[in-house]
Short mmCIF file of C-alpha atoms in Angstrom, two decimals:
data_model
loop_
_atom_site.label_atom_id
_atom_site.label_comp_id
_atom_site.label_asym_id
_atom_site.label_seq_id
_atom_site.Cartn_x
_atom_site.Cartn_y
_atom_site.Cartn_z
CA MET A 16 -0.20 0.05 0.04
CA ALA A 17 1.20 3.49 -0.47
CA LYS A 18 2.30 5.58 2.48
CA GLU A 19 -0.23 8.26 3.11
CA GLY A 20 -0.08 11.86 4.60
CA PRO A 21 -2.96 13.41 5.97
CA ASP A 22 -6.08 14.41 3.92
CA MET A 23 -4.69 12.72 0.82
CA MET A 24 -6.35 12.56 -2.55
CA GLU A 25 -5.39 10.14 -5.53
CA GLU A 26 -4.61 10.74 -9.04
CA THR A 27 -3.48 8.61 -12.12
CA GLU A 28 -0.81 9.33 -14.22
CA PHE A 29 -0.71 7.88 -17.84
CA MET A 30 2.85 7.22 -19.59
CA ILE A 31 3.43 7.18 -23.18
CA ASP A 32 3.46 3.55 -23.57
CA THR A 33 0.32 2.99 -21.07
CA ASN A 34 -2.89 4.62 -22.35
CA VAL A 35 -2.09 8.21 -22.47
CA GLY A 36 -5.04 10.18 -22.38
CA LYS A 37 -7.74 7.75 -21.49
CA GLU A 38 -9.88 8.52 -18.79
CA PRO A 39 -10.43 6.48 -16.06
CA GLU A 40 -13.45 4.60 -15.72
CA ASN A 41 -16.33 5.73 -13.67
CA VAL A 42 -15.42 9.11 -13.64
CA GLU A 43 -18.90 10.03 -12.19
CA SER A 44 -17.79 8.17 -8.91
CA SER A 45 -19.75 7.69 -5.85
CA GLY A 46 -19.96 10.58 -3.17
CA ASP A 47 -17.37 8.74 -1.23
CA ALA A 48 -14.63 8.76 -3.85
CA LYS A 49 -12.04 11.72 -3.49
CA GLU A 50 -12.13 14.03 -6.24
CA MET A 51 -10.01 16.92 -7.51
CA ARG A 52 -10.28 19.81 -9.92
CA ALA A 53 -8.35 19.28 -13.52
CA VAL A 54 -8.38 20.85 -16.79
CA ILE A 55 -10.17 18.68 -19.39
CA LEU A 56 -9.38 18.73 -23.15
CA SER A 57 -12.53 17.39 -24.46
CA GLY A 58 -11.30 17.42 -28.00
CA PHE A 59 -8.93 18.94 -30.55
CA GLY A 60 -9.71 22.56 -31.39
CA GLY A 61 -9.96 25.93 -30.17
CA LEU A 62 -10.29 27.47 -26.76
CA ASN A 63 -13.88 26.02 -26.02
CA LYS A 64 -12.46 22.62 -26.07
CA LEU A 65 -10.86 23.28 -22.53
CA ARG A 66 -12.94 23.02 -19.30
CA VAL A 67 -12.06 22.62 -15.47
CA ALA A 68 -13.99 19.81 -14.24
CA LYS A 69 -13.65 17.12 -11.17
CA LYS A 70 -12.33 13.80 -11.47
CA ALA A 71 -11.37 10.85 -9.42
CA MET A 72 -7.88 10.57 -7.85
CA PRO A 73 -6.61 6.85 -7.63
CA GLU A 74 -3.30 6.04 -5.80
CA PRO A 75 0.03 6.02 -7.09
CA GLN A 76 1.34 2.81 -8.22
CA GLY A 77 4.86 1.24 -7.36
CA GLY A 78 7.63 3.49 -7.97
CA GLU A 79 5.30 7.01 -7.85
CA LEU A 80 4.93 9.76 -6.04
CA LYS A 81 1.59 11.56 -5.64
CA ILE A 82 2.23 15.41 -5.62
CA ARG A 83 -0.38 17.77 -4.43
CA VAL A 84 0.33 20.28 -7.35
CA LYS A 85 0.85 24.06 -6.41
CA ALA A 86 1.77 25.28 -9.87
CA CYS A 87 1.96 24.27 -13.51
CA GLY A 88 4.05 25.64 -16.44
CA LEU A 89 2.27 26.45 -19.76
CA ASN A 90 4.26 25.70 -22.87
CA PHE A 91 3.43 26.76 -26.54
CA LEU A 92 3.40 22.80 -26.89
CA ASP A 93 0.39 22.76 -24.87
CA LEU A 94 -1.12 25.05 -27.39
CA MET A 95 -0.31 22.76 -30.21
CA VAL A 96 -1.50 19.75 -28.13
CA ARG A 97 -4.83 21.43 -27.81
CA GLN A 98 -5.05 22.09 -31.69
CA GLY A 99 -3.96 18.28 -32.47
CA THR A 100 -0.90 19.68 -34.33
CA ILE A 101 1.56 17.44 -32.71
CA ASP A 102 2.50 13.78 -33.95
CA ASN A 103 0.56 11.12 -32.49
CA PRO A 104 -1.50 12.95 -29.96
CA PRO A 105 -3.77 11.42 -27.14
CA LYS A 106 -6.89 10.51 -27.81
CA PRO A 107 -9.21 12.98 -25.81
CA PRO A 108 -10.37 13.48 -23.12
CA VAL A 109 -7.24 14.17 -21.67
CA VAL A 110 -5.69 16.50 -18.86
CA PRO A 111 -3.09 18.76 -20.51
CA GLY A 112 0.21 19.59 -18.99
CA PHE A 113 3.77 18.43 -18.90
CA GLU A 114 5.41 20.10 -15.70
CA CYS A 115 4.21 20.93 -12.57
CA SER A 116 5.48 21.90 -8.78
CA GLY A 117 4.01 20.92 -5.58
CA ILE A 118 4.21 18.82 -2.39
CA VAL A 119 4.50 15.07 -1.92
CA GLU A 120 1.47 13.79 -0.27
CA SER A 121 2.26 9.90 -0.50
CA VAL A 122 4.80 7.51 -1.63
CA GLY A 123 4.03 4.66 -3.69
CA GLU A 124 5.80 1.08 -2.86
CA ASN A 125 9.15 0.54 -3.51
CA THR A 126 9.66 4.32 -4.00
CA THR A 127 12.95 5.69 -2.23
CA GLY A 128 14.51 9.11 -2.28
CA PHE A 129 11.44 11.05 -1.14
CA GLU A 130 9.38 11.54 1.86
CA ILE A 131 5.96 13.00 2.69
CA GLY A 132 6.26 16.87 2.78
CA ASP A 133 9.01 17.39 0.28
CA ARG A 134 8.83 20.28 -2.09
CA VAL A 135 9.15 19.03 -5.60
CA MET A 136 9.16 19.74 -9.28
CA ALA A 137 8.40 17.24 -11.72
CA PHE A 138 7.74 16.32 -15.32
CA VAL A 139 4.49 14.62 -16.51
CA ASN A 140 3.53 12.96 -19.40
CA TYR A 141 0.25 14.45 -19.74
CA ASN A 142 -2.05 15.32 -16.61
CA ALA A 143 -0.04 17.99 -15.06
CA TRP A 144 -2.91 20.46 -15.22
CA ALA A 145 -4.66 19.11 -12.02
CA GLU A 146 -4.84 19.60 -8.32
CA VAL A 147 -3.08 16.33 -7.85
CA VAL A 148 -0.60 14.22 -10.05
CA CYS A 149 1.20 10.76 -9.66
CA THR A 150 4.50 10.39 -11.77
CA PRO A 151 7.37 8.00 -11.41
CA VAL A 152 9.99 9.11 -8.99
CA ASP A 153 12.65 9.21 -11.84
CA PHE A 154 10.99 12.47 -13.04
CA VAL A 155 10.77 14.15 -9.99
CA TYR A 156 13.33 16.73 -8.31
CA LYS A 157 13.61 18.21 -5.05
CA MET A 158 13.39 22.01 -5.07
CA PRO A 159 15.85 24.69 -3.45
CA GLU A 160 14.59 25.92 -0.16
CA GLU A 161 14.81 29.67 -1.73
CA MET A 162 12.62 28.48 -4.81
CA SER A 163 8.80 29.40 -5.20
CA PHE A 164 6.54 27.06 -6.60
CA ALA A 165 5.80 29.29 -9.49
CA GLU A 166 9.70 29.49 -9.94
CA ALA A 167 9.87 25.68 -10.11
CA ALA A 168 7.09 25.18 -12.59
CA ALA A 169 8.94 27.57 -14.80
CA PHE A 170 12.44 26.06 -14.19
CA SER A 171 12.36 22.29 -15.25
CA LEU A 172 11.24 22.11 -18.84
CA ASN A 173 12.88 25.46 -19.83
CA PHE A 174 16.31 25.10 -18.23
CA VAL A 175 16.90 21.75 -18.84
CA ALA A 176 16.13 22.00 -22.59
CA ALA A 177 18.08 25.10 -23.00
CA TYR A 178 20.90 23.56 -21.14
CA MET A 179 20.91 20.45 -23.15
CA MET A 180 20.78 22.17 -26.50
CA LEU A 181 23.63 24.21 -25.87
CA PHE A 182 26.04 22.00 -23.72
CA GLU A 183 24.96 18.83 -24.85
CA VAL A 184 24.09 18.98 -28.52
CA ALA A 185 26.08 22.09 -29.55
CA ASN A 186 29.09 22.08 -27.06
CA LEU A 187 28.93 26.00 -26.04
CA ARG A 188 32.33 27.25 -25.30
CA GLU A 189 34.09 30.64 -24.46
CA GLY A 190 34.05 32.96 -27.36
CA MET A 191 31.36 31.49 -29.33
CA SER A 192 28.32 32.99 -30.51
CA VAL A 193 24.26 31.89 -30.36
CA LEU A 194 21.24 33.20 -32.15
CA VAL A 195 18.09 32.33 -30.33
CA GLN A 196 14.56 32.69 -31.59
CA SER A 197 11.83 33.82 -29.08
CA ALA A 198 14.29 35.31 -27.19
CA GLY A 199 11.57 36.90 -24.64
CA GLY A 200 10.05 33.14 -24.17
CA GLY A 201 10.78 30.96 -21.26
CA VAL A 202 13.42 28.93 -23.31
CA GLY A 203 14.66 32.09 -24.82
CA GLN A 204 15.27 33.74 -21.51
CA ALA A 205 17.00 30.47 -20.05
CA VAL A 206 19.40 30.07 -23.03
CA ALA A 207 20.20 33.82 -22.34
CA GLN A 208 21.09 33.47 -18.58
CA LEU A 209 23.11 30.16 -19.34
CA CYS A 210 25.12 31.74 -21.96
CA SER A 211 26.03 34.48 -19.44
CA THR A 212 27.85 31.72 -17.36
CA VAL A 213 30.24 30.93 -20.19
CA PRO A 214 33.12 33.97 -20.89
CA ASN A 215 32.60 36.02 -23.93
CA VAL A 216 29.58 34.36 -25.38
CA THR A 217 27.64 36.74 -28.01
CA VAL A 218 23.92 36.31 -27.98
CA PHE A 219 21.62 37.51 -30.85
CA GLY A 220 18.02 37.47 -29.87
CA ILE A 221 15.19 37.56 -32.14
CA ALA A 222 11.84 38.91 -30.61
CA SER A 223 8.64 41.09 -31.30
CA CYS A 224 9.80 44.63 -31.15
CA PHE A 225 7.28 45.15 -28.13
CA LYS A 226 9.72 42.93 -26.10
CA HIS A 227 12.49 44.65 -26.55
CA ALA A 228 12.77 47.12 -23.66
CA ALA A 229 12.03 44.22 -21.10
CA ILE A 230 14.84 41.84 -22.52
CA ARG A 231 17.23 44.25 -23.76
CA ASP A 232 19.61 43.72 -21.20
CA SER A 233 19.63 39.78 -21.53
CA VAL A 234 21.20 39.58 -24.72
CA THR A 235 24.14 40.95 -26.45
CA HIS A 236 22.34 42.11 -29.79
CA LEU A 237 18.35 42.15 -30.19
CA PHE A 238 16.32 42.24 -33.64
CA ASP A 239 12.83 42.29 -34.40
CA ARG A 240 11.44 39.12 -35.86
CA ASN A 241 10.03 41.15 -38.49
CA VAL A 242 12.64 42.60 -40.21
CA ASP A 243 15.40 41.10 -42.25
CA TYR A 244 17.91 40.01 -39.38
CA ILE A 245 19.96 38.08 -41.55
CA GLN A 246 21.85 41.14 -42.81
CA GLU A 247 21.58 42.98 -39.40
CA VAL A 248 23.68 39.79 -38.08
CA LYS A 249 26.07 39.66 -40.57
CA LYS A 250 26.73 43.40 -40.13
CA ILE A 251 28.26 42.25 -36.75
CA SER A 252 29.46 39.07 -37.38
CA PRO A 253 30.28 38.49 -41.16
CA ASP A 254 30.87 35.06 -40.93
CA GLY A 255 27.64 34.01 -38.73
CA VAL A 256 27.29 32.36 -35.61
CA ASP A 257 28.24 29.36 -34.29
CA ILE A 258 24.65 27.85 -32.56
CA VAL A 259 20.98 28.81 -34.18
CA LEU A 260 18.32 27.72 -31.61
CA ASP A 261 14.87 27.64 -33.67
CA CYS A 262 11.45 27.13 -32.23
CA LEU A 263 9.81 28.55 -35.11
CA CYS A 264 10.52 26.24 -38.28
CA GLY A 265 9.10 27.16 -41.75
CA GLU A 266 11.13 29.86 -43.48
CA ASN A 267 13.40 30.68 -40.22
CA THR A 268 14.85 27.13 -40.82
CA GLY A 269 16.51 28.44 -44.14
CA LYS A 270 17.61 31.87 -42.40
CA GLY A 271 19.29 29.83 -39.32
CA LEU A 272 21.25 27.59 -41.75
CA THR A 273 22.11 30.56 -43.79
CA LEU A 274 23.66 32.24 -40.67
CA LEU A 275 25.71 29.18 -39.74
CA ARG A 276 29.13 29.45 -39.92
CA PRO A 277 31.54 26.52 -40.62
CA LEU A 278 31.39 23.78 -37.92
CA GLY A 279 28.39 25.43 -36.50
CA THR A 280 25.11 23.67 -35.19
CA TYR A 281 21.49 24.43 -36.03
CA ILE A 282 18.73 22.96 -33.68
CA LEU A 283 15.09 22.83 -34.31
CA TYR A 284 13.10 22.31 -30.98
CA GLY A 285 9.65 23.79 -31.99
CA ALA A 286 7.48 24.70 -34.94
CA SER A 287 5.24 27.30 -33.52
CA ASN A 288 4.99 28.85 -37.23
CA MET A 289 2.58 26.09 -37.92
CA VAL A 290 0.03 27.72 -35.41
CA THR A 291 -1.85 30.88 -36.82
CA GLY A 292 -5.38 30.86 -35.84
CA ASP A 293 -7.51 29.33 -32.98
CA THR A 294 -7.68 25.79 -34.48
CA LYS A 295 -5.51 23.56 -36.67
CA SER A 296 -5.14 25.08 -40.07
CA PHE A 297 -3.87 22.77 -42.80
CA PHE A 298 -2.88 25.92 -44.63
CA SER A 299 -0.50 27.05 -42.05
CA PHE A 300 1.00 23.74 -41.70
CA ALA A 301 1.64 23.12 -45.56
CA LYS A 302 3.12 26.61 -45.82
CA SER A 303 5.33 26.16 -42.93
CA TRP A 304 6.46 22.85 -44.63
CA TRP A 305 6.76 24.31 -47.79
CA GLN A 306 8.90 27.02 -46.37
CA VAL A 307 11.57 24.50 -44.95
CA GLU A 308 14.87 24.75 -46.76
CA LYS A 309 15.10 21.26 -48.21
CA VAL A 310 18.52 19.70 -46.39
CA ASN A 311 20.95 18.62 -48.80
CA PRO A 312 23.28 16.41 -46.87
CA ILE A 313 26.05 16.81 -49.36
CA LYS A 314 25.82 20.49 -48.75
CA LEU A 315 26.07 20.22 -45.26
CA TYR A 316 29.25 17.92 -45.68
CA GLU A 317 30.74 20.55 -48.20
CA GLU A 318 29.84 23.51 -45.61
CA ASN A 319 31.03 21.72 -42.38
CA LYS A 320 27.44 22.40 -40.90
CA VAL A 321 25.43 20.42 -38.35
CA ILE A 322 21.55 20.58 -38.40
CA ALA A 323 20.07 18.81 -35.15
CA GLY A 324 16.66 18.40 -33.52
CA PHE A 325 15.66 18.41 -29.73
CA SER A 326 12.71 17.36 -27.80
CA LEU A 327 13.11 16.95 -23.94
CA LEU A 328 9.83 15.33 -23.54
CA ASN A 329 10.49 12.46 -25.93
CA LEU A 330 14.08 12.18 -24.54
CA LEU A 331 12.23 11.29 -20.96
CA PHE A 332 9.28 9.69 -22.05
CA LYS A 333 10.29 7.79 -25.25
CA HIS A 334 13.88 7.49 -25.06
CA GLY A 335 14.83 6.70 -21.57
CA LYS A 336 17.22 9.20 -20.81
CA CYS A 337 16.10 10.03 -17.19
CA SER A 338 19.40 9.69 -15.59
CA LEU A 339 20.98 12.02 -18.33
CA VAL A 340 18.06 14.56 -17.45
CA LYS A 341 19.06 14.12 -13.61
CA LEU A 342 22.77 14.83 -14.07
CA VAL A 343 21.55 18.08 -16.16
CA MET A 344 19.08 18.93 -13.25
CA ASP A 345 21.73 18.84 -10.83
CA LYS A 346 23.93 21.12 -12.62
CA LEU A 347 21.36 23.74 -13.25
CA LEU A 348 20.41 23.49 -9.41
CA CYS A 349 23.79 24.23 -8.61
CA LEU A 350 23.87 27.28 -10.87
CA TYR A 351 20.36 28.58 -9.21
CA ASP A 352 21.93 28.17 -5.54
CA GLN A 353 24.93 30.22 -6.78
CA LYS A 354 22.29 32.85 -8.05
CA LYS A 355 23.68 32.41 -11.81
CA ILE A 356 20.02 31.42 -13.12
CA LYS A 357 16.70 32.39 -11.89
CA PRO A 358 13.57 31.65 -13.97
CA VAL A 359 11.30 34.55 -15.30
CA VAL A 360 7.72 34.22 -14.67
CA ASP A 361 5.43 36.23 -17.02
CA SER A 362 2.19 36.05 -14.94
CA LEU A 363 0.12 33.56 -12.81
CA TRP A 364 -3.23 32.21 -13.76
CA ALA A 365 -6.01 30.24 -11.94
CA LEU A 366 -6.94 27.12 -13.37
CA GLU A 367 -10.34 28.41 -14.61
CA GLU A 368 -8.10 31.31 -16.44
CA VAL A 369 -6.56 28.81 -18.79
CA LYS A 370 -8.17 29.86 -21.55
CA GLU A 371 -6.90 33.43 -21.12
CA ALA A 372 -3.54 32.09 -20.28
CA MET A 373 -3.48 30.18 -23.47
CA GLN A 374 -4.58 33.30 -25.47
CA ARG A 375 -1.81 35.21 -24.26
CA ILE A 376 0.93 32.78 -25.52
CA HIS A 377 -0.75 32.33 -28.56
CA ASP A 378 -0.57 35.80 -29.09
CA ARG A 379 3.10 35.71 -28.18
CA GLY A 380 2.59 38.38 -25.49
CA ASN A 381 4.46 36.62 -22.69
CA ILE A 382 8.01 37.41 -21.39
CA GLY A 383 9.15 34.51 -19.72
CA LYS A 384 6.81 31.55 -18.25
CA LEU A 385 3.13 31.50 -17.92
CA ILE A 386 2.16 29.90 -14.96
CA LEU A 387 -1.09 28.20 -13.43
CA ASP A 388 -1.54 28.73 -9.86
CA VAL A 389 -3.64 26.10 -8.80
CA GLU A 390 -4.53 27.87 -5.57
CA LYS A 391 -5.20 31.27 -7.25
CA SER A 392 -8.89 32.55 -7.16
CA PRO A 393 -10.13 33.27 -10.55
CA THR A 394 -12.13 36.42 -11.53
CA PRO A 395 -15.72 35.68 -11.64
CA LEU A 396 -15.89 36.42 -15.32
CA MET A 397 -13.15 33.74 -16.06
CA ALA A 398 -14.52 31.40 -13.52
CA SER A 399 -17.81 31.19 -15.38
CA ASP A 400 -16.32 31.10 -18.68
CA SER A 401 -13.99 28.18 -18.11
CA THR A 402 -15.58 25.80 -15.15
CA GLU A 403 -17.77 22.93 -15.79
CA THR A 404 -20.73 22.76 -13.12
CA SER A 405 -22.34 19.36 -14.31
CA GLU A 406 -21.10 16.31 -13.00
CA ALA A 407 -20.95 14.78 -16.10
CA GLY A 408 -18.84 17.56 -17.76
CA GLU A 409 -21.12 17.73 -20.59
CA GLU A 410 -22.11 21.60 -20.21
CA GLU A 411 -22.93 22.97 -23.75
CA GLU A 412 -19.99 24.53 -25.78
CA GLU A 413 -19.80 28.25 -26.50
CA PRO A 414 -19.37 29.29 -29.93
CA GLU A 415 -15.59 29.48 -30.80
CA GLY A 416 -14.65 33.37 -30.58
CA ASP A 417 -16.90 34.39 -27.56
CA ASN A 418 -13.88 34.25 -25.31
CA ASP A 419 -11.95 36.99 -27.54
CA SER A 420 -14.00 39.83 -26.24
CA LYS A 421 -13.46 38.61 -22.36
CA GLU A 422 -11.19 40.92 -20.51
CA ARG A 423 -8.00 39.15 -19.00
CA MET A 424 -6.69 40.03 -15.80
CA PRO A 425 -3.62 37.86 -14.80
CA PHE A 426 -1.52 38.51 -11.90
CA ILE A 427 1.55 39.88 -13.67
CA HIS A 428 4.77 38.78 -11.83
#
């Protein structure tokens, strides 16, 4: 049996090879069953596919921890999951979310290294946007004492991805140069901070013009994403850059490869250019694919260039590299303790405000990470918009687009 703390509740975690996305049977359980609030994605599409509803919480299995969630990270990937634009998406209904922070409430059998009451941050293969999650102990890390739950939810995915791309894939060293797309986002700001830990690294940041004032000090050179930044970069560095980090894809792939100097590394870690409207667009997908420069291996050989891809979640949940990620996390926590890095939190949102939070990230309005604060009270307007009141969770969906006229009032951190 799992070791219990006081007032425990249960939750099930579905991993990639074990029925990801399937809802537990008898969701409408008897009155004696313990329940939790969770964000439910009822189907792929627009914001109206998201609801907050109650669902049952089973016990952690062997090797798992049950975590009382305090904060969850929101990433652009979550928006792509909602639209169904990722490869092999889980069958809805599903609870979205891949990272969270909170307090250990119970420990499954044969689980060591953690105790009830530990403050932790965790990777979760879906199901993170809920009051309670269960996840294997290999994906859980203890939080530093000085780190807040919001910071922890903003830390794990962004900084681990940034570190591994820079140091494990591209082998960042003193005196090198890095170009990072979406420099104002969570990963972009993590990249900028990590580059500052290496002497004489030049960082070229690409971001929307309205973000420049807020992030100018975090990079060496900053350019508007809507201008011809290739020429601007080459004015400063005629032979290009050593590392290009691209989360956009589409036409930016060709631009990144053009800017790469010999022995340079281009890394694709996202494809946000495929997302234009509120729902999946075949036109946007086709346009993004068509604009990608076709890679010729012979040309790579002749120009001494490296092209790579990186997906942290696949590395964890499909490729089984938990031990490698654990080593990286240990290094990052040392840097945090030394006050060399610190996650940037854009804003805090209640679970019931998930639609408004997603709209903000869709509009590329965030600087740093958006956080779902599980204990935050929503504004009445947002609560009535996103919460299911029926036990069956079959509230009639509002017409898409109604949400656009609603006021957004996050807590800006």
